[in-house]
PDB file of C-alpha atoms in Angstrom:
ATOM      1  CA  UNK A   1     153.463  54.942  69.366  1.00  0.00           C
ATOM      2  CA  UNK A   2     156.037  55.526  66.799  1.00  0.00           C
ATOM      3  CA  UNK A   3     158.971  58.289  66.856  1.00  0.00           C
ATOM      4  CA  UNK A   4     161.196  59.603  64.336  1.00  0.00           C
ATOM      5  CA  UNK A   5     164.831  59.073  64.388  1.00  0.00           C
ATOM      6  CA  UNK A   6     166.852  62.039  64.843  1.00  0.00           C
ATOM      7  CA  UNK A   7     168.075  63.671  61.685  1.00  0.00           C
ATOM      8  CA  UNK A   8     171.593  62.274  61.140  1.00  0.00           C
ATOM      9  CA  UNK A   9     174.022  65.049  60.171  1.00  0.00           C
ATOM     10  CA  UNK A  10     174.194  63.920  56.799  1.00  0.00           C
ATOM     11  CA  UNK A  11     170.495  64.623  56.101  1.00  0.00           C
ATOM     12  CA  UNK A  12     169.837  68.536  55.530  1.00  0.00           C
ATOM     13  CA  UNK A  13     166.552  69.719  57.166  1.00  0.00           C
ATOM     14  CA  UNK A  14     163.878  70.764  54.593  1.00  0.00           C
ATOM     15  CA  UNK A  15     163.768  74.640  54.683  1.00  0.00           C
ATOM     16  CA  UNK A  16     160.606  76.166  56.189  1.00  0.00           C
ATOM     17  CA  UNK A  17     158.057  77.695  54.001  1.00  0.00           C
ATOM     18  CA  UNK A  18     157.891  81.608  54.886  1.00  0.00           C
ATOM     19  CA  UNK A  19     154.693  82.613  55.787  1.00  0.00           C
ATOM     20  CA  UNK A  20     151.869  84.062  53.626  1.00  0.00           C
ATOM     21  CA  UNK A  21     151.465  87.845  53.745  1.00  0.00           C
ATOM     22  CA  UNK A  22     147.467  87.850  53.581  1.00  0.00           C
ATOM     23  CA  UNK A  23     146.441  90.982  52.847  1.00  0.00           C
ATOM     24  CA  UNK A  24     142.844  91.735  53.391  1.00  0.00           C
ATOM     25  CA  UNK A  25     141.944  94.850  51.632  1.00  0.00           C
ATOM     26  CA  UNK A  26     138.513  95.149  53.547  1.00  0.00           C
ATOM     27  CA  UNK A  27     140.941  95.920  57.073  1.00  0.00           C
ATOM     28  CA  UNK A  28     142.907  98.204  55.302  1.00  0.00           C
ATOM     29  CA  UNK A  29     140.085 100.383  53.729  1.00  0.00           C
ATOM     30  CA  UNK A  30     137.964 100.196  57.417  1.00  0.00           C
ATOM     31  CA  UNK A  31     141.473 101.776  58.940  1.00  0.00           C
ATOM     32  CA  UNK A  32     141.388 104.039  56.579  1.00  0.00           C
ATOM     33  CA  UNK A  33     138.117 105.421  56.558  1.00  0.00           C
ATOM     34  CA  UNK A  34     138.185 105.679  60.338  1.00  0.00           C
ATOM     35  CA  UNK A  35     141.169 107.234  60.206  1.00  0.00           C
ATOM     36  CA  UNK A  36     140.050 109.900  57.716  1.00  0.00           C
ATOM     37  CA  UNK A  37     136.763 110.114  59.940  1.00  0.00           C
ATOM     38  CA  UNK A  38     138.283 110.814  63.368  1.00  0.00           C
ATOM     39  CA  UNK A  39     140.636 113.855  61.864  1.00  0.00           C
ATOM     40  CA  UNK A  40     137.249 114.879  60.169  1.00  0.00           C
ATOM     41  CA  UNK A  41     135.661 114.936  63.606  1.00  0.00           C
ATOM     42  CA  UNK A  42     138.889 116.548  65.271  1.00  0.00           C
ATOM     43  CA  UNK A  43     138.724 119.296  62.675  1.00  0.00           C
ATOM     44  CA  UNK A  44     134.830 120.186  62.317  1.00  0.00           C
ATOM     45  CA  UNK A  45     132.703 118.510  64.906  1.00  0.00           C
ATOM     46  CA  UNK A  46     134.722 118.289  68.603  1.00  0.00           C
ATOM     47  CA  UNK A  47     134.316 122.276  69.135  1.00  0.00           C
ATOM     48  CA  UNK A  48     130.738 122.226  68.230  1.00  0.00           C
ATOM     49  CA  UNK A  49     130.294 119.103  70.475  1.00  0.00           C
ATOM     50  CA  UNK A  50     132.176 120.587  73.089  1.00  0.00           C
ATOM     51  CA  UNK A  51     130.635 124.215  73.290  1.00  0.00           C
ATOM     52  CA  UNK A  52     134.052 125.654  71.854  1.00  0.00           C
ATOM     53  CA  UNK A  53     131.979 126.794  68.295  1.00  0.00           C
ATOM     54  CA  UNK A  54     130.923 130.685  68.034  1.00  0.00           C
ATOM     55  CA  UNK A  55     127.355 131.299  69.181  1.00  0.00           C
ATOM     56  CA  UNK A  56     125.997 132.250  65.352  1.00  0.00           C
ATOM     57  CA  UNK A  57     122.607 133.927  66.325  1.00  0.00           C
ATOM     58  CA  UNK A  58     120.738 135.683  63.589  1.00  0.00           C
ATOM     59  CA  UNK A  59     119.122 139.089  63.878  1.00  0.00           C
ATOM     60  CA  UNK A  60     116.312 138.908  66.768  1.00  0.00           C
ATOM     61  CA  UNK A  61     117.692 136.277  68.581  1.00  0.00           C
ATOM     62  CA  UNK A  62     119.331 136.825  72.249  1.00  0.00           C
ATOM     63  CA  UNK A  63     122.616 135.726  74.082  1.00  0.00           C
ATOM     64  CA  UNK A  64     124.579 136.172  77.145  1.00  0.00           C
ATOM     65  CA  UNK A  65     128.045 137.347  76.766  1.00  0.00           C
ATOM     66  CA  UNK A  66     130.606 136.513  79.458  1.00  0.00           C
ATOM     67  CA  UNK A  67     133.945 135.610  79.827  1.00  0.00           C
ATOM     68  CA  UNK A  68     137.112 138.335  79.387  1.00  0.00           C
ATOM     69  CA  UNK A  69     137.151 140.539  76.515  1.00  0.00           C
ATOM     70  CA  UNK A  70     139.652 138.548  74.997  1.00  0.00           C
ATOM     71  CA  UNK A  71     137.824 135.565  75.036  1.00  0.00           C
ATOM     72  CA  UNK A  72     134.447 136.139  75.475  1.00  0.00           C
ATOM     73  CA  UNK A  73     132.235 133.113  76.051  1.00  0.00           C
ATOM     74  CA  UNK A  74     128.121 133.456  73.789  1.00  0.00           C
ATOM     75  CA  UNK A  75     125.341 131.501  74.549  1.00  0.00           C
ATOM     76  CA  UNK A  76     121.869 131.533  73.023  1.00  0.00           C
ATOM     77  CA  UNK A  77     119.250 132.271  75.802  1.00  0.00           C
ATOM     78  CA  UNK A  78     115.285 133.039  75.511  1.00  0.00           C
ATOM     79  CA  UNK A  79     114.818 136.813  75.230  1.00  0.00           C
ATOM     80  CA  UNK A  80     112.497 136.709  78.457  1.00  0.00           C
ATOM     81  CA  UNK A  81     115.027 135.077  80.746  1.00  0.00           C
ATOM     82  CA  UNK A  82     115.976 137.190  83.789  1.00  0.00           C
ATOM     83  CA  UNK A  83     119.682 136.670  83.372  1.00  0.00           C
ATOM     84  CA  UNK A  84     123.127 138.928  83.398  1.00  0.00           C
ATOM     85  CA  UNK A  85     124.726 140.004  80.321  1.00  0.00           C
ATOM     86  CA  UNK A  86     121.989 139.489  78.455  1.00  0.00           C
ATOM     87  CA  UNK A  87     121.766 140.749  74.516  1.00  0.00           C
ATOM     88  CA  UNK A  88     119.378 141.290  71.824  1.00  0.00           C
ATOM     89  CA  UNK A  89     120.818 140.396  68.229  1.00  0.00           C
ATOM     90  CA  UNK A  90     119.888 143.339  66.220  1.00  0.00           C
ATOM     91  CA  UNK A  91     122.650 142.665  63.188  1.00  0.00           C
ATOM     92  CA  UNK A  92     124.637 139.898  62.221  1.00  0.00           C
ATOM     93  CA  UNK A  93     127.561 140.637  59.469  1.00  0.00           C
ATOM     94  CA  UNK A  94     129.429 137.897  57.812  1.00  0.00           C
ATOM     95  CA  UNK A  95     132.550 136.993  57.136  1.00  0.00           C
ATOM     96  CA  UNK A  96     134.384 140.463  59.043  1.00  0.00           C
ATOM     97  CA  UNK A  97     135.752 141.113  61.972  1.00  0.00           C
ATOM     98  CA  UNK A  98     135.012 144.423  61.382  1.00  0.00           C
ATOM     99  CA  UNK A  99     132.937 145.525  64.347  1.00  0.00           C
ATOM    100  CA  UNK A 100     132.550 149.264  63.296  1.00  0.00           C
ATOM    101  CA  UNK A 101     130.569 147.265  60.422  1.00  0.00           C
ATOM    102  CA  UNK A 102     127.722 147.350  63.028  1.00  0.00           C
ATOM    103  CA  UNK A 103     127.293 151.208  63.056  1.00  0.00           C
ATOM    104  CA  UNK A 104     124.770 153.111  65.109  1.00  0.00           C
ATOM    105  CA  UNK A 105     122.389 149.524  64.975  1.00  0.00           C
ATOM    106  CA  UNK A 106     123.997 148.575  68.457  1.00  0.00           C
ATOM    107  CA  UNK A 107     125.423 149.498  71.553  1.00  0.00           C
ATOM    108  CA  UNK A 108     127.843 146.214  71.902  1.00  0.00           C
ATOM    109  CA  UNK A 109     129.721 144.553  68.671  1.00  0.00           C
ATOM    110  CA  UNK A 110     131.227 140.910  69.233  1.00  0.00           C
ATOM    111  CA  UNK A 111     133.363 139.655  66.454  1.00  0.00           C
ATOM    112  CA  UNK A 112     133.556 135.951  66.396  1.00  0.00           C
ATOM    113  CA  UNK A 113     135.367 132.996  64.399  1.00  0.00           C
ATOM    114  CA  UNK A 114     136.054 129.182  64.085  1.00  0.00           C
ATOM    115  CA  UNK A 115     138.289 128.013  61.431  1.00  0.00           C
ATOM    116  CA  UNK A 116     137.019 130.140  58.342  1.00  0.00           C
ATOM    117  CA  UNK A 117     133.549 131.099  59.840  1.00  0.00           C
ATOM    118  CA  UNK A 118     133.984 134.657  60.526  1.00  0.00           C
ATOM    119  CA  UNK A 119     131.140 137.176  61.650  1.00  0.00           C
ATOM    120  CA  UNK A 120     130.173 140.167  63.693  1.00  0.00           C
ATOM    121  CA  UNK A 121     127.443 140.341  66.146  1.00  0.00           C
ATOM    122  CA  UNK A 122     125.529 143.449  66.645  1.00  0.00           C
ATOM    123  CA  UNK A 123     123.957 143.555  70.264  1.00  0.00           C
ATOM    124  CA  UNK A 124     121.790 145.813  72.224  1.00  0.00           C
ATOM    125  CA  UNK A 125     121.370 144.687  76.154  1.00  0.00           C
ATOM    126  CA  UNK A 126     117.612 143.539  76.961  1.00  0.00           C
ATOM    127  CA  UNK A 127     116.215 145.514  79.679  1.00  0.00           C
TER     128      UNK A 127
END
């Protein structure tokens, strides 16, 4: 087995390369687009994943309203279920919150909204 002698003080060390900066363009656009994808999600799909979206039930259609009038809670149900608070759809108008928009149509208006999707809903309560 053979050694090195010692560098004598004379003898400068040879200066280290500095390392290579790889840059792999493929990680960076991946990180990207995920990023951009999760704030996507965040913004537009989490509420309607979570149940936090407006019920948006067209004309017809029936929901239970519960909750406080401040922040009501809407979920679709079938018209022939024996359940509380249930409405009848009988008029939906977009993109108000303009519940005397609903006239004479209904007994109950419900204005509702996520982000920019604004509308009214028109109920009567099934009997």
């Amino acid at each position: 087995m053979t050694t090195q002698p010692p560098a004598s003080p004379e003898q400068p060390l040879a200066p280290a390369e500095p390392a290579k900066k790889k840059r792999n363009i493929g990680k960076t656009l991946l990180s990207i687009v995920v990023a951009i994808a999760a704030i996507l999600f965040w913004r537009l799909g989490l509420p309607y994943l979570t149940g936090e979206a407006p019920v948006h039930a067209k004309a017809g259609e029936c929901v239970t309203v519960t909750g406080s009038d401040t922040d009501p809670e809407v979920e679709s149900k079938p018209c022939g279920e024996k359940v509380p608070d249930l409405y009848k759809v009988v008029k939906v108008v977009d993109d108000t919150f303009d519940v005397e928009k609903c006239g004479d149509v209904s007994e109950v208006a419900l204005a509702q909204q996520l982000e920019s999707d604004k509308f009214v809903l028109c109920l009567n309560p099934v009997k």
